XYZ file of C-alpha atoms in Angstrom:
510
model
C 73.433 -19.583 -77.798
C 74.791 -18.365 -81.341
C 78.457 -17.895 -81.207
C 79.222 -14.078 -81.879
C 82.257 -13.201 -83.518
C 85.163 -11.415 -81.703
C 88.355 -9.808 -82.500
C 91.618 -10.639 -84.130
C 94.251 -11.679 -81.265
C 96.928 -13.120 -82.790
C 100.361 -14.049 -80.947
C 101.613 -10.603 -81.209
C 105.565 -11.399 -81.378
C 106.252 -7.931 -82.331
C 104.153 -5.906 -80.037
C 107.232 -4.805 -78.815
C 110.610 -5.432 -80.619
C 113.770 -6.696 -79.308
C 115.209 -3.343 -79.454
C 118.571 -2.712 -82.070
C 121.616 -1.966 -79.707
C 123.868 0.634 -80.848
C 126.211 3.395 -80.178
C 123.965 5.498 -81.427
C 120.946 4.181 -78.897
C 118.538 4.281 -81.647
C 114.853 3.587 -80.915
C 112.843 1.437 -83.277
C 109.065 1.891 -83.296
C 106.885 -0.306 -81.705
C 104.616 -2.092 -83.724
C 101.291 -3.495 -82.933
C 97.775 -4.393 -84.852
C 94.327 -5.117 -83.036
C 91.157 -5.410 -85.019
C 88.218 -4.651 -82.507
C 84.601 -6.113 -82.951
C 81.913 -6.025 -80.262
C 81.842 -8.421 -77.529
C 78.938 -9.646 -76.603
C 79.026 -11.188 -73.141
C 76.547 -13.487 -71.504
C 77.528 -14.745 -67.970
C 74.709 -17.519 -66.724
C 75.160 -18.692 -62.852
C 76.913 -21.487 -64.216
C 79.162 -21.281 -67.366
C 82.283 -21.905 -69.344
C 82.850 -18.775 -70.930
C 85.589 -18.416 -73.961
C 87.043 -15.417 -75.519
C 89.494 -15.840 -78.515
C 90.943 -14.738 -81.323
C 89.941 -14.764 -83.758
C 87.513 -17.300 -83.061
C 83.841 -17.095 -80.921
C 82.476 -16.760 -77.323
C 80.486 -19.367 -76.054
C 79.001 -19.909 -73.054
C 77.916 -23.316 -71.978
C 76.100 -25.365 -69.053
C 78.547 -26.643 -66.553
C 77.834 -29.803 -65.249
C 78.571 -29.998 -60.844
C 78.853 -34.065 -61.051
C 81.252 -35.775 -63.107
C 78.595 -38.260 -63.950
C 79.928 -39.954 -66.433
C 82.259 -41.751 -64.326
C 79.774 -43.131 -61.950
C 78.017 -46.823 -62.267
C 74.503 -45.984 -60.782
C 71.508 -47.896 -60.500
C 68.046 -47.305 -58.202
C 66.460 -50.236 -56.772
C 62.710 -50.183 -54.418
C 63.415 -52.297 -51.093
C 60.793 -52.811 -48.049
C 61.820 -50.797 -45.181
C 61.228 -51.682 -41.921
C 58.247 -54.645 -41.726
C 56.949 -53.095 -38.667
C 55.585 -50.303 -40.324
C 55.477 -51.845 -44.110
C 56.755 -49.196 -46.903
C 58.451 -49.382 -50.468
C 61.498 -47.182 -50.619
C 64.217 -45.860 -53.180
C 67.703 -46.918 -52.755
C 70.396 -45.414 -55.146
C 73.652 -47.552 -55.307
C 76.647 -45.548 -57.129
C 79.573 -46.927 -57.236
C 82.980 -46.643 -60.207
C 83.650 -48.644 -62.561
C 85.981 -51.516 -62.259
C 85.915 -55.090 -60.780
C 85.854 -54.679 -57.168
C 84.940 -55.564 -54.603
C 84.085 -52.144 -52.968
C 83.747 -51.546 -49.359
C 80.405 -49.661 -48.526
C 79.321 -46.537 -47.211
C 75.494 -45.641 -46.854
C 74.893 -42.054 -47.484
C 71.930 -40.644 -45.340
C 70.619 -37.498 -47.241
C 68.964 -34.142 -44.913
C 65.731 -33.193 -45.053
C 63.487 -30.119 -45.509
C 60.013 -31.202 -43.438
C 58.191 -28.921 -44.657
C 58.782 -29.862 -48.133
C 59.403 -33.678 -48.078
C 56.960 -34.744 -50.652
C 58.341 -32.456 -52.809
C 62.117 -33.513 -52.759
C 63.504 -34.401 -56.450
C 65.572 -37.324 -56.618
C 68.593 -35.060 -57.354
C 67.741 -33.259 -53.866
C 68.622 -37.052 -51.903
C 70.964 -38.578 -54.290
C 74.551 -38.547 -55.432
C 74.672 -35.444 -57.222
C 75.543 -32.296 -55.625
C 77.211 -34.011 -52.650
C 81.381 -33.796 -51.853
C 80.831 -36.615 -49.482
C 79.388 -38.965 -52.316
C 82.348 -38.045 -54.004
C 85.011 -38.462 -51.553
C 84.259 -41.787 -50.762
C 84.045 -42.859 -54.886
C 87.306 -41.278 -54.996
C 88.635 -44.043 -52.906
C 87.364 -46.676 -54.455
C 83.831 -47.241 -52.229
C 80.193 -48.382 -53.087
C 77.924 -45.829 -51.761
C 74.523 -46.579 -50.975
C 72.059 -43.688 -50.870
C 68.659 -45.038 -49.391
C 65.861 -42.459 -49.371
C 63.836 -42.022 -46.257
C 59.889 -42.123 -46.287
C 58.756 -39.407 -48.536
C 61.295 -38.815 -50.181
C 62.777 -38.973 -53.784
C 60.117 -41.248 -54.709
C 60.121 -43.486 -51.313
C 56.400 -44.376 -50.270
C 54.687 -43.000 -46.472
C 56.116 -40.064 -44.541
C 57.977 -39.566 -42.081
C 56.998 -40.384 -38.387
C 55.847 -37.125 -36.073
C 57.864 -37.717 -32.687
C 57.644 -34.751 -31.020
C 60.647 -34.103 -29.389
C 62.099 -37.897 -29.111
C 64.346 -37.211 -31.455
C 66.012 -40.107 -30.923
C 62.932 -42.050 -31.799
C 62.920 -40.422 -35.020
C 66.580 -41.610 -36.227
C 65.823 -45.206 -34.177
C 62.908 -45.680 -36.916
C 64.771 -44.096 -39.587
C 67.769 -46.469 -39.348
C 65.392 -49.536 -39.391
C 63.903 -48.178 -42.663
C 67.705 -47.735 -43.572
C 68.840 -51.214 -42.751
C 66.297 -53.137 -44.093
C 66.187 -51.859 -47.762
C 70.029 -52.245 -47.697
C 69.851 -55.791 -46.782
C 67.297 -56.217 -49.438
C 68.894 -54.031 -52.234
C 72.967 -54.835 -51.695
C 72.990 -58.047 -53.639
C 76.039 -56.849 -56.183
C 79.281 -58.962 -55.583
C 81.150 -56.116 -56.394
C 80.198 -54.755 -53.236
C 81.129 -55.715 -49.814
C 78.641 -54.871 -47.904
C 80.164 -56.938 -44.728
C 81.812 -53.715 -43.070
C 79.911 -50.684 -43.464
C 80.621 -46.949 -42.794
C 77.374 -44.917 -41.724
C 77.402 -41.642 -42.484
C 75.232 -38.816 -43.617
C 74.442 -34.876 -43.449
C 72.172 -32.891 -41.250
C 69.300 -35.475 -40.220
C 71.023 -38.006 -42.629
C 74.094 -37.683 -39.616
C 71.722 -38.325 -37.030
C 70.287 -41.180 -38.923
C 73.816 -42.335 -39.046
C 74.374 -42.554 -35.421
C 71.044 -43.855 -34.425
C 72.063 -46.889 -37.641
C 75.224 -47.620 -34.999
C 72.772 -48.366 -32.205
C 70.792 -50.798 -33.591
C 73.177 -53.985 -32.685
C 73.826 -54.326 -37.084
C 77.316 -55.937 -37.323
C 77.496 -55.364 -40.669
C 78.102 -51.055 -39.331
C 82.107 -50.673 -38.189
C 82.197 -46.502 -38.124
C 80.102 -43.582 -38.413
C 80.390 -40.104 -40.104
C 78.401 -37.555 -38.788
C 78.318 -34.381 -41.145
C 76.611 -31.286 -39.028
C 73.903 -33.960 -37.747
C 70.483 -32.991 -36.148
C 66.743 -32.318 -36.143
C 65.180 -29.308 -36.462
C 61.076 -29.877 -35.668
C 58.319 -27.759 -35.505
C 56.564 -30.317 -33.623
C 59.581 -29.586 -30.879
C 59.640 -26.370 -28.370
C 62.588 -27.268 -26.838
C 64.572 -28.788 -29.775
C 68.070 -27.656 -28.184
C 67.359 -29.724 -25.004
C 65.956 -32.652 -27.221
C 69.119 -32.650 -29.138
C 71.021 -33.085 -26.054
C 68.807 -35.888 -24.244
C 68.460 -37.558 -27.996
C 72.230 -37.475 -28.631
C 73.119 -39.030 -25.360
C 70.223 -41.594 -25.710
C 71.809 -42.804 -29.044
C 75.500 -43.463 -27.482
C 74.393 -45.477 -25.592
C 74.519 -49.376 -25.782
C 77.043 -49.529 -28.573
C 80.707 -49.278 -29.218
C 81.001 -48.207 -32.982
C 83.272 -45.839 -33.442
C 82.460 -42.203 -34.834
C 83.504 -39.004 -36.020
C 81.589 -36.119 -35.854
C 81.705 -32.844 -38.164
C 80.573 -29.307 -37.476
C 81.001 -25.652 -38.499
C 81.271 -22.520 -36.580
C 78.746 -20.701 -38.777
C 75.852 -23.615 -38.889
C 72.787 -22.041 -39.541
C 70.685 -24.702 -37.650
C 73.256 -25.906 -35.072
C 75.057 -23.240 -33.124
C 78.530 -23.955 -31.732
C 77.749 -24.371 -28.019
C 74.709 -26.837 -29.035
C 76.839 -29.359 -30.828
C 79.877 -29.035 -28.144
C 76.949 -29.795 -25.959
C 75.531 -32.958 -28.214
C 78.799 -34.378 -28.766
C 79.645 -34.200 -24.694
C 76.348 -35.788 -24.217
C 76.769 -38.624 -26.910
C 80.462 -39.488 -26.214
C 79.155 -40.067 -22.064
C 77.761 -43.470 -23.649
C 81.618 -44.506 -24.041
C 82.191 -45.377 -27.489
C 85.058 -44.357 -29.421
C 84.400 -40.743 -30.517
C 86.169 -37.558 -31.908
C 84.925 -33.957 -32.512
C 86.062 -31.972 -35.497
C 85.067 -28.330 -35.529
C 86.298 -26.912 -38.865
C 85.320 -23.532 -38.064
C 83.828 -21.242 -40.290
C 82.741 -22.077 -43.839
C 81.479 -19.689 -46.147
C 78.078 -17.968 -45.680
C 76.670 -20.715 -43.965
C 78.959 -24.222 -42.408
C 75.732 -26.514 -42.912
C 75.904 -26.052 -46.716
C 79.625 -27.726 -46.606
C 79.346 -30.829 -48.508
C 77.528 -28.632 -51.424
C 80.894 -27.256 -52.124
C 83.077 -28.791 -54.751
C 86.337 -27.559 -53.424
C 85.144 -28.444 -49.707
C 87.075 -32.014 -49.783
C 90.177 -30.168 -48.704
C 88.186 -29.107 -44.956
C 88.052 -32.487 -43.939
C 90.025 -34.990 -45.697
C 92.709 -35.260 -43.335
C 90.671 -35.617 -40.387
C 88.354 -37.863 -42.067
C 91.501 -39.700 -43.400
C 92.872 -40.512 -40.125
C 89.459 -41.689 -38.670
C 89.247 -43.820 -42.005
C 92.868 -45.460 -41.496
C 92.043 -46.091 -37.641
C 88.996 -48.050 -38.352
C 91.079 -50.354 -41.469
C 89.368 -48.727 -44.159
C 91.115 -47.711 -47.330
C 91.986 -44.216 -47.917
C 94.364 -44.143 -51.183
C 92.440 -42.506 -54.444
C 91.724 -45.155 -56.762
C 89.435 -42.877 -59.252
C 90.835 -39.244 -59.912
C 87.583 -38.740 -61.407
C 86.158 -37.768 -58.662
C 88.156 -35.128 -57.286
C 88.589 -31.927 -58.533
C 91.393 -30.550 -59.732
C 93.262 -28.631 -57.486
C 94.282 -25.249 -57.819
C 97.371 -23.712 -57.644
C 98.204 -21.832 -54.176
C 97.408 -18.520 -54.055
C 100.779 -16.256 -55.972
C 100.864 -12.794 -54.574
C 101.306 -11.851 -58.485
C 98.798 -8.744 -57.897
C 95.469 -8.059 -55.878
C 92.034 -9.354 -57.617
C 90.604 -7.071 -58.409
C 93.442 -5.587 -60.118
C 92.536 -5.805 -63.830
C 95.329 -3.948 -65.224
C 97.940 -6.533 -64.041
C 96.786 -9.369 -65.843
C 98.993 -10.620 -69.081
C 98.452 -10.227 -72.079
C 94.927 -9.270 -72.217
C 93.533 -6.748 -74.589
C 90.470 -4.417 -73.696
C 88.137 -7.141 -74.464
C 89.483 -9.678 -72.644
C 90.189 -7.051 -69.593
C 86.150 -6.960 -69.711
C 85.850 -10.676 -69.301
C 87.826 -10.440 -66.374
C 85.625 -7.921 -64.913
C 82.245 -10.170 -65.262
C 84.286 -13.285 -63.254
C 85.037 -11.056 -60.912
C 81.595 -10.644 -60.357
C 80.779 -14.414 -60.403
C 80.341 -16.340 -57.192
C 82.688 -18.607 -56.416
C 83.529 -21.546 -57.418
C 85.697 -19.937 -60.531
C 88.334 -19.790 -62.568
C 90.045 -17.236 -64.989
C 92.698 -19.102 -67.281
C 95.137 -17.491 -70.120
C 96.281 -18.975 -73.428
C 98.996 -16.436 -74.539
C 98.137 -13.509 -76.659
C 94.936 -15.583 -77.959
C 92.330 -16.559 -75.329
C 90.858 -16.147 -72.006
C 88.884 -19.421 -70.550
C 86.398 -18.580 -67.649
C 84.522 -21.305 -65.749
C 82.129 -20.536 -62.840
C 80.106 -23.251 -60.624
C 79.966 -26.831 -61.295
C 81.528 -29.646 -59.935
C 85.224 -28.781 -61.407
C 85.131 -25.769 -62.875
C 89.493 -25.954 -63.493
C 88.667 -29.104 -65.724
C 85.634 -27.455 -67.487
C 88.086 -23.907 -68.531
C 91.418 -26.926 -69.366
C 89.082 -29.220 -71.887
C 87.748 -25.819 -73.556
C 91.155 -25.043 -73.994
C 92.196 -28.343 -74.885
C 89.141 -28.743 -77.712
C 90.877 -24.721 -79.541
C 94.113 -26.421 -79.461
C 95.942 -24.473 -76.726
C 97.727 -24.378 -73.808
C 96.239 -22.161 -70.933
C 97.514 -21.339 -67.742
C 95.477 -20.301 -64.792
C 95.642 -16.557 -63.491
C 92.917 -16.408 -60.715
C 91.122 -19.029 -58.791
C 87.897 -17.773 -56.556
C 89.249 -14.717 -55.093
C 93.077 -15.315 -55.485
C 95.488 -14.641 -58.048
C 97.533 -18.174 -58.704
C 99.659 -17.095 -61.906
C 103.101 -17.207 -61.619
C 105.388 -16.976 -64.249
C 107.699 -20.951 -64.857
C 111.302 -19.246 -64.488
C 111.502 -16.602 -61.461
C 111.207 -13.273 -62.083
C 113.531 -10.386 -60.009
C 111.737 -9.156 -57.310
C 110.600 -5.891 -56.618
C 112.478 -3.351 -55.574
C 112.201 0.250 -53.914
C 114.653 1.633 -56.328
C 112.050 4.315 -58.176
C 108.520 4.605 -58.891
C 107.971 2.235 -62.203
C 106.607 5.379 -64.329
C 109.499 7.518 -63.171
C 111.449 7.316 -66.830
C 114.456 9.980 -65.343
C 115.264 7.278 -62.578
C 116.594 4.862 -65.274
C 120.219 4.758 -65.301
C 122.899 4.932 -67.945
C 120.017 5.257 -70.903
C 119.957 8.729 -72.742
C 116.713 10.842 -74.093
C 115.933 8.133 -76.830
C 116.454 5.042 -74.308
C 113.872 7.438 -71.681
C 110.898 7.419 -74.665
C 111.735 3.774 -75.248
C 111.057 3.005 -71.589
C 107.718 5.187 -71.838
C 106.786 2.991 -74.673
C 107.380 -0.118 -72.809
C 105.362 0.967 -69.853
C 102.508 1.147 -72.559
C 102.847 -2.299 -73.443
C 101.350 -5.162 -71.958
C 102.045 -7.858 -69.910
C 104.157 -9.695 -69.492
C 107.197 -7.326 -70.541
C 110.840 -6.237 -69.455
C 113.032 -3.918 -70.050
C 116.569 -4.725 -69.301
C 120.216 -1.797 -69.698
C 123.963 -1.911 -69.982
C 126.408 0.347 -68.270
C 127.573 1.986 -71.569
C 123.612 2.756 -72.490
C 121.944 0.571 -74.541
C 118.794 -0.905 -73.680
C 115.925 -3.739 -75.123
C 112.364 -4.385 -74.312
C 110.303 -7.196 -75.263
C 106.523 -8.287 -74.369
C 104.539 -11.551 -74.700
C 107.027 -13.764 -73.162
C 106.247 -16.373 -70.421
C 110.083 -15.623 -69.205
C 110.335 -11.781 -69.628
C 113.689 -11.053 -68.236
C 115.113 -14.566 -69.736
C 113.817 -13.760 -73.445
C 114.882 -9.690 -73.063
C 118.411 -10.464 -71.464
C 118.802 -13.238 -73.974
C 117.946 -10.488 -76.648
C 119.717 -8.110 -75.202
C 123.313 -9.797 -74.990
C 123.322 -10.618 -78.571
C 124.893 -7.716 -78.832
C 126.319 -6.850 -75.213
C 127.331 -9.303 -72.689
C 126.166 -6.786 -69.713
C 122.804 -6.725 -69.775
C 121.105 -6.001 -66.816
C 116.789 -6.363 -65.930
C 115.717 -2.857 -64.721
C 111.890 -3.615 -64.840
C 109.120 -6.177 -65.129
C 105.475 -5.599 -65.601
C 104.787 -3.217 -63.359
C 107.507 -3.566 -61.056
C 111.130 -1.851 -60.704
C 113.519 -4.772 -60.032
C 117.270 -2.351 -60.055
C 118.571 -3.011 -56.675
C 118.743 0.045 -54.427
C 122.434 -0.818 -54.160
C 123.716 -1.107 -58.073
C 126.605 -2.727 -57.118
C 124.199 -5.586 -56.714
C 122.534 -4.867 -60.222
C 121.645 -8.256 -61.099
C 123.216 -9.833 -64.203
């Protein structure tokens, strides 16, 4: 898209003046230039969206994997020689020397679309778990089951022997890994099972087949959903205890309040039924996520749900846990500020009409998303992607600028470096007659400054004088500082929005 050219923005360092103090309580005028040209927004699902001053708009693909980082290679392998098939195996790991432990990575599947699947639909892309584990320094093998991403045959009909689906699906598994994991970088001696949806029932039928080579399991929202099955509740339940049987490798299983496929008292009921066999087992229910728990590991921020829990299993069993390659997480935002609601446009700094626009459209963005400032010249907006924080920070890091995040999703994060006063009940902030000492003059002063933008204070002495400035990171730092150039007892009356004069004034701040 053609860049389309914006409006001048410059730092304004005299959109309000530090205000002469005098006997006489003078005013001086406030000053301030803006050139306005059209904005002309485009907002695609997924962007990186800048608007500057002067400079251009662009918006740009966002990428959701941080490929880049990631050493990836796809082999064929025979599956299981029983039943004679070629099939894909993707092996991802970072870079570096090694060696790294290995997970295998069972992908879902949509039956009535299986010859259709993309390799992107079964491979590393897209997928938080993928991630997690690369973050801590694992090989992850992603093998793709019979029709599938390229994998030859389909996928046995079993009715409702459920079980005898992910029995025949972990032989497939195993036997392309031990043909395909030939990289000494790779240790592929202790192995961590794991997988989403059917890929996590794969993963606990791979623990039953008497491989040494499998120490734990990691069962993301696991199950089968057939149309070849009536009763696929019940089969769950027989086909989950079935598989813990015979076998004492560990596992941990994960599952959402809000799956659209597996209901809360149906997984209760599989894991009861599975952890009967008597291996070593734990349940994490992490309650609801989003529109729909199943779609959890399709989230880039959706790390922070289970890493803990998963971290704990991981340390229990002797694997490594430490990140190795920040690469692979996102960055994390800032906690949420209590700064101002949302959706409340007028409380963002230092944003002029245009930019107040911009903020609008992210609002209406799904999330992920961020909104990020560069003072008095920019606004940065990222939505979707794998780490949409990094994409907004290296657009403003390729203008030359330093931004600072104001909203994250649906919470406001910005907070200002020094602290600000708080809040007070003291007087409505437009009420200009509530502001002590100050005269007529000092009263249209404080008017003026309630016209001015963020971020802004307005600070008075005993004996009358005043000052106002706006467009400083430390408002009542840079107006006090102003302000006792010329009188020592300055006090901070308001900021932004907000009255901070104590309701007590013999506690007037200093």
């Amino acid at each position: 898209m053609s860049a389309s050219t914006l409006f001048d923005c410059a730092m304004f360092t005299r959109l309000i003046k530090p205000l002469q103090l005098s006997t006489s309580r003078s005013v001086e005028a406030f000053t301030a230039r803006l050139d306005r040209a059209l904005l002309d927004l485009f907002f695609a699902s997924i962007f990186s969206l800048i608007v500057s001053g002067p400079g251009s708009f662009a918006a740009e693909s966002a990428s959701f994997s941080p490929d880049k980082h990631i050493d990836r290679r796809t082999s064929e392998a025979s599956g299981d020689r029983t039943r004679p098939v070629r099939l894909k195996v993707e092996i991802v790991k970072p870079f570096g020397p090694g060696p790294f432990p290995l997970v295998v990575f069972n992908h879902g599947a949509n039956w009535a679309e299986a010859s259709l699947k993309s390799t992107n639909d079964v491979g590393a892309d897209f997928n938080m778990g993928v991630y997690y584990f690369l973050s801590r320094g694992y090989a992850v093998a992603l093998p793709r089951l019979r029709g599938y991403g390229g994998s030859g045959g389909t996928l046995p009909d079993t009715g409702c022997a459920l079980e005898a689906l992910g029995r025949a699906n972990a032989k497939d598994i195993l036997a392309a890994l031990s043909e395909v994991v030939t990289d000494p970088k790779i240790d592929a001696t202790r192995i961590i099972a794991t997988g989403e949806s059917l890929g996590g029932w794969n993963a606990l039928a791979m623990a039953g087949e008497g491989d040494p080579r499998v120490k734990a399991v990691i069962n993301f929202y696991g199950g089968i959903r057939s149309s070849a099955c009536k009763a696929s509740d019940k089969a769950l339940i027989e086909g989950a205890k079935s598989l813990g049987k015979g076998h004492r490798v560990p596992s941990l299983w994960l599952y959402g309040d809000n799956d659209r496929f597996f209901s809360r008292p149906l997984w209760e009921a599989m894991y009861r039924a599975y952890a009967a066999g008597g291996s070593e087992t734990e349940l994490f229910g992490y309650g609801k996520y989003g529109t729909d728990a199943h779609t959890l590991l399709g989230q880039p921020y959706s790390i922070r749900v289970f890493e803990a829990k998963l971290e704990a299993f991981l340390k229990r069993q002797g694997f490594p846990t430490r990140i190795t390659h920040q690469e692979f997480v996102p960055i994390s935002p800032p906690p949420a500020s209590g700064y101002a609601a949302i959706d409340d446009v007028n409380a963002v700094p230092f944003l002029n009409d245009q930019q107040r626009q911009a903020y609008r459209e992210f609002l209406k963005k799904p999330a992920p998303k961020v909104f990020l400032i560069a003072e008095w010249r920019s606004v940065f907006v990222s939505a979707g992607g794998y780490d949409p924080m990094a994409i907004a920070l290296a657009n403003c890091e390729k203008e030359g600028l330093v931004c600072r995040p104001y909203a994250f999703n649906s919470d406001v994060v910005w907070s200002y470096p020094n602290a600000q006063p708080a809040a007070t009940r003291f007087a409505a902030i437009g009420d200009a007659a509530a502001v002590p000492y100050i005269d007529d003059a000092g009263r249209e002063g404080y008017r003026k400054f309630l016209e001015a933008r963020s971020p802004k204070a307005f600070v008075i002495t005993p004996t009358g004088q005043w000052a106002a400035t706006s467009g400083s990171l430390d408002p009542t730092g840079t107006t006090l500082a102003n302000c006792r150039k010329q009188n020592a007892d300055c006090r901070p009356y308001a900021v932004d929005r907000h009255v901070v004069w104590p309701e007590n004034p013999a506690r007037a701040p200093r």
